[in-house]
Tab-separated table of C-alpha atoms in Angstrom:
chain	number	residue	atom	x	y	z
R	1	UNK	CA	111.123	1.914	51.913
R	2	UNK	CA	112.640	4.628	49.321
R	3	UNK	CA	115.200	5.614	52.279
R	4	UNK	CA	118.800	6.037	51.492
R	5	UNK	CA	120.639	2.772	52.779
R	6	UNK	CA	122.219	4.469	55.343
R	7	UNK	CA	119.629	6.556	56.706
R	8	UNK	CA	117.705	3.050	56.205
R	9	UNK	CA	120.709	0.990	58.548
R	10	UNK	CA	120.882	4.014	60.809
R	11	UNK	CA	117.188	3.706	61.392
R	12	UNK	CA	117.176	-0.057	62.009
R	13	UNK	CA	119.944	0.199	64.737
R	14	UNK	CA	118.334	3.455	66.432
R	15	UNK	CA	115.206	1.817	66.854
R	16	UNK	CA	116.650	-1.448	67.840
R	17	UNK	CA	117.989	-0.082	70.651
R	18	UNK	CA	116.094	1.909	71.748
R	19	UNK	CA	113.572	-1.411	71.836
R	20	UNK	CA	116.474	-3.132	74.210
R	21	UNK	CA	116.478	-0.368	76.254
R	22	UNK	CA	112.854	-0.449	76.822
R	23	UNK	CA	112.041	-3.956	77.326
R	24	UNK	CA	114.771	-3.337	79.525
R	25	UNK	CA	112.985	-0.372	81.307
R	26	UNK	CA	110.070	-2.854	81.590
R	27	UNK	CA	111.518	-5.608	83.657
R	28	UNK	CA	114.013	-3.203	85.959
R	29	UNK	CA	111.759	-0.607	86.798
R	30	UNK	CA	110.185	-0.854	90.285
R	31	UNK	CA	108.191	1.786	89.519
R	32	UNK	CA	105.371	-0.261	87.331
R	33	UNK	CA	103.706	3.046	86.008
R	34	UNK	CA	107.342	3.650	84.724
R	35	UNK	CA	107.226	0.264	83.636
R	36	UNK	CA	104.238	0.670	81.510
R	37	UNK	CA	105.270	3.862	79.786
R	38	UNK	CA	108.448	1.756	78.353
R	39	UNK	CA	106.216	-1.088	77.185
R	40	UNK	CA	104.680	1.815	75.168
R	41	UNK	CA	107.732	2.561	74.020
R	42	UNK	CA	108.305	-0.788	72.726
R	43	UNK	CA	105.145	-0.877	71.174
R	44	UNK	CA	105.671	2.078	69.300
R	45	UNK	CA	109.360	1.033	68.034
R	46	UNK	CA	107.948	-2.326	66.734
R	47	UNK	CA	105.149	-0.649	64.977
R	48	UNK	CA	108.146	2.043	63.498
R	49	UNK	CA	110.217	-0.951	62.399
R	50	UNK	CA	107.183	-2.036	60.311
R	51	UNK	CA	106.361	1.465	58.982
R	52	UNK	CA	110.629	0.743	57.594
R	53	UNK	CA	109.144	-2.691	56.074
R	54	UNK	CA	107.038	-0.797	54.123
R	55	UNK	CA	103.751	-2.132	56.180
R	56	UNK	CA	102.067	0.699	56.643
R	57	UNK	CA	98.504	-0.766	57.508
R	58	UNK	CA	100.422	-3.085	60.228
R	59	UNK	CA	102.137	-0.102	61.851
R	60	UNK	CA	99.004	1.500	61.899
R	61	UNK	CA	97.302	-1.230	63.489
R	62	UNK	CA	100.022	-2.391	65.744
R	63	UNK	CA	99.506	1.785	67.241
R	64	UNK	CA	95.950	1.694	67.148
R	65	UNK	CA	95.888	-1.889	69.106
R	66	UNK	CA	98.895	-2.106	70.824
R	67	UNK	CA	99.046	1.492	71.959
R	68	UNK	CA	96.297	2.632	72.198
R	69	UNK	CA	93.900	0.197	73.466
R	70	UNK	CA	96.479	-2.810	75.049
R	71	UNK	CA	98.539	-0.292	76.594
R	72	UNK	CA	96.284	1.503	77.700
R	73	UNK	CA	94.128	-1.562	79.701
R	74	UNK	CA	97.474	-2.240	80.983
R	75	UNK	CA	98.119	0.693	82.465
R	76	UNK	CA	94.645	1.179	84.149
R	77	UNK	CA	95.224	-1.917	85.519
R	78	UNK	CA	98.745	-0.743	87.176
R	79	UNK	CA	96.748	2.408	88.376
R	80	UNK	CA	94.661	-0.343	90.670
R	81	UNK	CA	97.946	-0.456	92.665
R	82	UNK	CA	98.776	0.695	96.002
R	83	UNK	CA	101.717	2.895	96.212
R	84	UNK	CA	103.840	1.326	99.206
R	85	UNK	CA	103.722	-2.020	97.845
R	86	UNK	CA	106.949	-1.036	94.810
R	87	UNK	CA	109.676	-1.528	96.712
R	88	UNK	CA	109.397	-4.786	98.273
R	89	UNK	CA	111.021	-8.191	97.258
R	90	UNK	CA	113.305	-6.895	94.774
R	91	UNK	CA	116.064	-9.470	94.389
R	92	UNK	CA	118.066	-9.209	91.761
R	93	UNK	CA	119.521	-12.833	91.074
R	94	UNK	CA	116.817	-16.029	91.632
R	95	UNK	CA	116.905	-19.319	90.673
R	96	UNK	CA	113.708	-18.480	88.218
R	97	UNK	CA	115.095	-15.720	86.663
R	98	UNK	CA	118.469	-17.748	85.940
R	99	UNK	CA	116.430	-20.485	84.197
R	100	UNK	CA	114.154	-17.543	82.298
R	101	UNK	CA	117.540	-16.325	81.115
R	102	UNK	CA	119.326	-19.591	79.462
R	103	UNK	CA	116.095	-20.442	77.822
R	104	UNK	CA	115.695	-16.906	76.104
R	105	UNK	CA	119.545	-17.201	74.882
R	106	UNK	CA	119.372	-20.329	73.979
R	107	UNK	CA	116.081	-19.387	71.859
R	108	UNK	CA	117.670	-15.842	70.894
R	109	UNK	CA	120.740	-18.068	69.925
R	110	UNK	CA	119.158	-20.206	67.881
R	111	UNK	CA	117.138	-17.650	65.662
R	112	UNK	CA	120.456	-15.796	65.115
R	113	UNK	CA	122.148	-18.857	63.772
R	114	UNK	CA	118.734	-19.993	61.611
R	115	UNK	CA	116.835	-16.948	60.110
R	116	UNK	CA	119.766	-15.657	57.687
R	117	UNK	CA	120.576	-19.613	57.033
R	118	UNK	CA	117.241	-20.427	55.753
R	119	UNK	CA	115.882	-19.701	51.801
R	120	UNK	CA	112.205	-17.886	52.605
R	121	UNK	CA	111.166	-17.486	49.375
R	122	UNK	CA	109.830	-21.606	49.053
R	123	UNK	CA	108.207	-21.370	52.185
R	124	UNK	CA	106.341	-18.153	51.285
R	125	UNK	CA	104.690	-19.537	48.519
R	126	UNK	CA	103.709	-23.030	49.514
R	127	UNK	CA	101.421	-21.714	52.236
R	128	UNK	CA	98.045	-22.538	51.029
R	129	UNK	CA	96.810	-19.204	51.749
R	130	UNK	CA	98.837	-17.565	48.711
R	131	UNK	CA	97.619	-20.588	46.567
R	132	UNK	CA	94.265	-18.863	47.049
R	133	UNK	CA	95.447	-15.426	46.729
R	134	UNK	CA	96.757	-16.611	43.572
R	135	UNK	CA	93.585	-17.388	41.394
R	136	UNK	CA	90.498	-15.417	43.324
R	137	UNK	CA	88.934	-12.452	43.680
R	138	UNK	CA	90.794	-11.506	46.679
R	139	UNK	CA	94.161	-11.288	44.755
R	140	UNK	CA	92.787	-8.865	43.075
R	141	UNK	CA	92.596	-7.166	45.974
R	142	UNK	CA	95.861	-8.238	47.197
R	143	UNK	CA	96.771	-6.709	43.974
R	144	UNK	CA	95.503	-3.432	45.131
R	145	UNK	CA	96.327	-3.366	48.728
R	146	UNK	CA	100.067	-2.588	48.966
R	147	UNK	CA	101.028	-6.012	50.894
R	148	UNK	CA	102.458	-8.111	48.433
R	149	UNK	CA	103.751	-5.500	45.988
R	150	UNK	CA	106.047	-3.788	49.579
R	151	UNK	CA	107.111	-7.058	49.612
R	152	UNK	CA	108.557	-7.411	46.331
R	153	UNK	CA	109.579	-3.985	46.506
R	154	UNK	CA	111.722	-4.891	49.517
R	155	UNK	CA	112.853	-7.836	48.502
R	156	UNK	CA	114.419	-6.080	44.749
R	157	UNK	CA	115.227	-2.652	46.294
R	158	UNK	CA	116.913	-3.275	49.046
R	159	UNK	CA	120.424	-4.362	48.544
R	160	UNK	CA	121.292	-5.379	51.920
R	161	UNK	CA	118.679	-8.246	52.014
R	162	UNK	CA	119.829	-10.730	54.762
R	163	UNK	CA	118.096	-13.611	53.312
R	164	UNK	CA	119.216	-15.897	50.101
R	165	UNK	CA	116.738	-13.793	47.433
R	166	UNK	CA	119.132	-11.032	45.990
R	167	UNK	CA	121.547	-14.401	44.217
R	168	UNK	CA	118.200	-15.067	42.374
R	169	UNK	CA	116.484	-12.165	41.166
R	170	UNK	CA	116.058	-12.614	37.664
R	171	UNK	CA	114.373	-16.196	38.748
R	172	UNK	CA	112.187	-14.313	40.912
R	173	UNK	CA	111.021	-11.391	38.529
R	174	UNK	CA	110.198	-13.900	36.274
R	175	UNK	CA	108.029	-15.746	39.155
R	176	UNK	CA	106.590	-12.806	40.245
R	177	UNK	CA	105.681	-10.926	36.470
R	178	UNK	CA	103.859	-14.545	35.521
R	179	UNK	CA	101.617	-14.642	39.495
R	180	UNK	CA	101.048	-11.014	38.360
R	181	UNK	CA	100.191	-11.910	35.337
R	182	UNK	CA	97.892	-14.508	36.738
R	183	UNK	CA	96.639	-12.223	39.098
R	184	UNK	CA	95.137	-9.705	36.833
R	185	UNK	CA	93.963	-12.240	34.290
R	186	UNK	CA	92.102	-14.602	37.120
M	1	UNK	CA	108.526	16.129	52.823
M	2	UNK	CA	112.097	15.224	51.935
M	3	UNK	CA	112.429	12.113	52.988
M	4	UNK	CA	108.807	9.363	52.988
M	5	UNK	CA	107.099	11.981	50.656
M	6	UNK	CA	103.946	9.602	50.908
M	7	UNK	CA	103.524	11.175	54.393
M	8	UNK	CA	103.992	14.633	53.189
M	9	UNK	CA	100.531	15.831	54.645
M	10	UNK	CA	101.546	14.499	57.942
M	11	UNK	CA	104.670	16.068	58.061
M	12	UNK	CA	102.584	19.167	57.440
M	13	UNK	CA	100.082	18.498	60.250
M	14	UNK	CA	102.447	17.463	62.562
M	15	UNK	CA	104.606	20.634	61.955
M	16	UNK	CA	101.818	22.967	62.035
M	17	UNK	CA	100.098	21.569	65.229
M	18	UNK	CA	103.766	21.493	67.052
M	19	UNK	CA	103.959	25.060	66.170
M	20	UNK	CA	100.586	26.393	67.439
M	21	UNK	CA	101.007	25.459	71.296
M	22	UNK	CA	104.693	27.271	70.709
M	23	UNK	CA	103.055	30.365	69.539
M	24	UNK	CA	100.809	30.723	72.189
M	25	UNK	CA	102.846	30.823	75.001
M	26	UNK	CA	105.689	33.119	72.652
M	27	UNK	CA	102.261	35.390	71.956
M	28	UNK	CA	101.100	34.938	75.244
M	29	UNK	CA	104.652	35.556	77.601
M	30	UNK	CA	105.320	38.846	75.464
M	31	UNK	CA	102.185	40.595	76.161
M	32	UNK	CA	100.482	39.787	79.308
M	33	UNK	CA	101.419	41.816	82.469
M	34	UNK	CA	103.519	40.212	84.905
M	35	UNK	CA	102.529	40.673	89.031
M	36	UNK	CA	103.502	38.467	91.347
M	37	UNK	CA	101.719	37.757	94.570
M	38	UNK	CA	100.890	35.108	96.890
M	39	UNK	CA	97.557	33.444	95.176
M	40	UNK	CA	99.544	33.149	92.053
M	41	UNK	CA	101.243	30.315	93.754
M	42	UNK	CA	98.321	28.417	95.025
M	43	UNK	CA	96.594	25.334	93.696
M	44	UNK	CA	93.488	26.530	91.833
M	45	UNK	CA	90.077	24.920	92.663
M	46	UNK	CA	87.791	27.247	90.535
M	47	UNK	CA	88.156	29.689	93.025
M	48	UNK	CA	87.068	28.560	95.819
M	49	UNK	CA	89.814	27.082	98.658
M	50	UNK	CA	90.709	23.638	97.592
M	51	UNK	CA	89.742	20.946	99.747
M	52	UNK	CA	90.700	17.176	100.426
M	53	UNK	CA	93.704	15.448	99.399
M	54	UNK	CA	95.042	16.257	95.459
M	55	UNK	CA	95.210	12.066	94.881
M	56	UNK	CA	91.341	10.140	94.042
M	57	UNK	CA	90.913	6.552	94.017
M	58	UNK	CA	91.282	5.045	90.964
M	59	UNK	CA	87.284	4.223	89.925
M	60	UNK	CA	86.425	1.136	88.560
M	61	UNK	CA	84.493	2.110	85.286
M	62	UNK	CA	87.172	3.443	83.567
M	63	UNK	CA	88.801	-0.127	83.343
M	64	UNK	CA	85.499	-1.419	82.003
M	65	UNK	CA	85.588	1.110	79.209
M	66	UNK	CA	89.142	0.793	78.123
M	67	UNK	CA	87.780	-3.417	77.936
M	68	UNK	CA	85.102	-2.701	75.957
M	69	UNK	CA	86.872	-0.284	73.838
M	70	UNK	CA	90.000	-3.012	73.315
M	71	UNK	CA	87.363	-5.193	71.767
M	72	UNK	CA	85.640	-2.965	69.647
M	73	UNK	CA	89.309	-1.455	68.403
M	74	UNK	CA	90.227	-4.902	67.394
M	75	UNK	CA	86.942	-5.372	65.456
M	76	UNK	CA	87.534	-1.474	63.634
M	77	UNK	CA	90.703	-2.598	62.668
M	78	UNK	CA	89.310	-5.951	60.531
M	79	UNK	CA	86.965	-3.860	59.064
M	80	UNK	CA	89.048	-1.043	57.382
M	81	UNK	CA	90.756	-3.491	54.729
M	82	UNK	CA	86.942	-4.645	54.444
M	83	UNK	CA	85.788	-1.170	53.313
M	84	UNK	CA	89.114	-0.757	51.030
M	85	UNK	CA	87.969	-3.469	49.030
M	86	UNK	CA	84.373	-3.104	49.328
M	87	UNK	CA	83.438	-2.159	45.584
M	88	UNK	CA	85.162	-5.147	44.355
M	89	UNK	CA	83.983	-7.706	46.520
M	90	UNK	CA	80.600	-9.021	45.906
M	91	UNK	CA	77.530	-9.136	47.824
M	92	UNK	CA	78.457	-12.235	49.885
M	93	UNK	CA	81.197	-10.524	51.497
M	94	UNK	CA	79.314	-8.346	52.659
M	95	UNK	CA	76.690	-10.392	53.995
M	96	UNK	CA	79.909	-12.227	56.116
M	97	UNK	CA	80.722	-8.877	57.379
M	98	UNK	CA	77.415	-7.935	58.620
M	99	UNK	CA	77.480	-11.522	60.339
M	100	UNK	CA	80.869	-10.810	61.607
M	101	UNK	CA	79.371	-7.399	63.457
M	102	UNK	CA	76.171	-8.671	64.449
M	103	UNK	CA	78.116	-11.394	66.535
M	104	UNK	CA	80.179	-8.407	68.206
M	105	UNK	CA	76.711	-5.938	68.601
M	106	UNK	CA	75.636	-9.304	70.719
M	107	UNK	CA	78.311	-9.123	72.524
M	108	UNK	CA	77.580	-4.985	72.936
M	109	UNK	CA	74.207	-5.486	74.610
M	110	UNK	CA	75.453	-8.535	76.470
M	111	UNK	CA	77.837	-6.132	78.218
M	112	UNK	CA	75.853	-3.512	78.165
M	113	UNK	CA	72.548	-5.098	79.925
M	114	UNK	CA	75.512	-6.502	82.253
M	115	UNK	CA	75.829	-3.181	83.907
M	116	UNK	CA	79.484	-2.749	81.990
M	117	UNK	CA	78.638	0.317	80.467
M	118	UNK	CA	77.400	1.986	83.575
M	119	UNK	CA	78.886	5.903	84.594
M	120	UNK	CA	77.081	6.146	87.979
């Protein structure tokens, strides 16, 4: 995205928590009608974050989907129910929920320490799906679409890139000006 | 239009479409009398007293809608990069995209001879 960096980082930690604070909403309302307005809300963030990725056709169809079809089954489906059964068996602390919790930290945890760790840019390429997009019709149309060129886009423009790619870049515009190359020739 | 200039005309729409519903009311609270009175506060029922309770019972069909519409959402969306590409991709594509939405119009009139589709 052609955002200022700032603007860019503001954006990133606005809509990150405001996506805390409604999967939050979703799991401490007792109202569930409240409940399923926030997972809208979430839905909506996610599919902003992506629309900051430069996705645009996966923001699109994360609102179309997500919103406005998902959602929207869901909260039919909370409509079904009865309004004096909310406020029964709320406990706050069970022995469920305390497992549910040190799994997800240990798995939250865990990604932390990993994603900025790992170098993406092997693993990218040596899924046999981009071996195919490399030499066929199709990258052509790859080539077209906006997928693969927001990618490169993000990973040269922005400078705050948490992964290992900005130490290499000269390696990579090389890599990526001969699969263009390739691209348009196949 | 400053900032993501690709959604410029959205910008626009959204601005101009915020700004209609405001006008109204502005128009709309400057000019019209204002008398007060006791039906003014009732519920309206198109005129008529209204009867029974304000709260229905949430009806069946409209779930089986929203399920059929899920499905057929999820099948729009894999067929708009299919009509980006559509000049440049040859005939056989094509002929595996009319396969892939004659499997879902089964699936149509298999819900729809079901009774799924049903308003009454």
């Amino acid at each position: 995205m052609d955002l200022p960096e700032q603007l860019h980082d503001f954006l990133l930690v606005f809509l990150g928590s405001c996506l805390v604070l409604g999967s939050l909403g979703v799991v401490f309302f007792t109202n569930p009608i409240f409940s399923a307005f926030s997972l809208g809300l979430v839905l909506v963030c996610i599919s902003l974050f992506y629309i900051l990725s430069n996705s645009h056709f996966v923001a699109a169809a994360q609102l179309l989907i997500y919103v406005g079809a998902i959602n929207i089954l869901i909260l039919f489906a909370v409509m079904f129910m009865n309004g004096s059964e909310y406020h029964q068996d709320f406990h706050l602390f069970t022995v469920g929920g305390g497992i549910t919790l040190m799994i997800c930290t240990s798995i939250f945890v865990s990604l932390i320490t990993t994603i900025p760790d790992t170098s993406w840019y092997g693993l990218i390429w040596s899924f046999p799906c981009c071996w195919v997009h490399r030499g066929t019709a199709l990258s052509s149309l790859w080539s077209r679409s906006y997928v693969c060129s927001s990618f490169w886009f993000r990973v040269f423009v922005s400078k705050k890139f948490p992964f290992q790619f900005g130490k290499n870049y000269k390696f990579l515009l090389v890599i990526m000006l001969t699969c263009v190359l390739k691209m348009h020739v196949s | 239009m400053f900032l993501l200039y690709d959604y410029n005309i959205f910008w626009a729409f959204l601005i101009i479409s915020s700004l209609i519903p405001i006008l109204a009311f502005l128009i709309s609270g400057i000019l019209a009398p204002i008398s007060k009175g006791p039906e003014k506060l009732s519920s309206y029922e198109s005129g008529i007293e209204p009867m029974g309770d304000a709260w229905l019972q949430f009806r069946i069909r409209y779930y089986m809608f929203a399920l059929v519409f899920v499905v057929f959402d999820v099948e729009t969306v894999f067929l708009y990069p299919w009509a980006i590409g559509f000049d440049i991709l040859g005939i056989s594509v094509f002929i595996e995209a009319l396969i892939f939405v004659l499997i879902l119009i089964v699936g149509s009139v298999y819900a729809w001879r079901k009774g799924a589709l049903e308003w009454s």
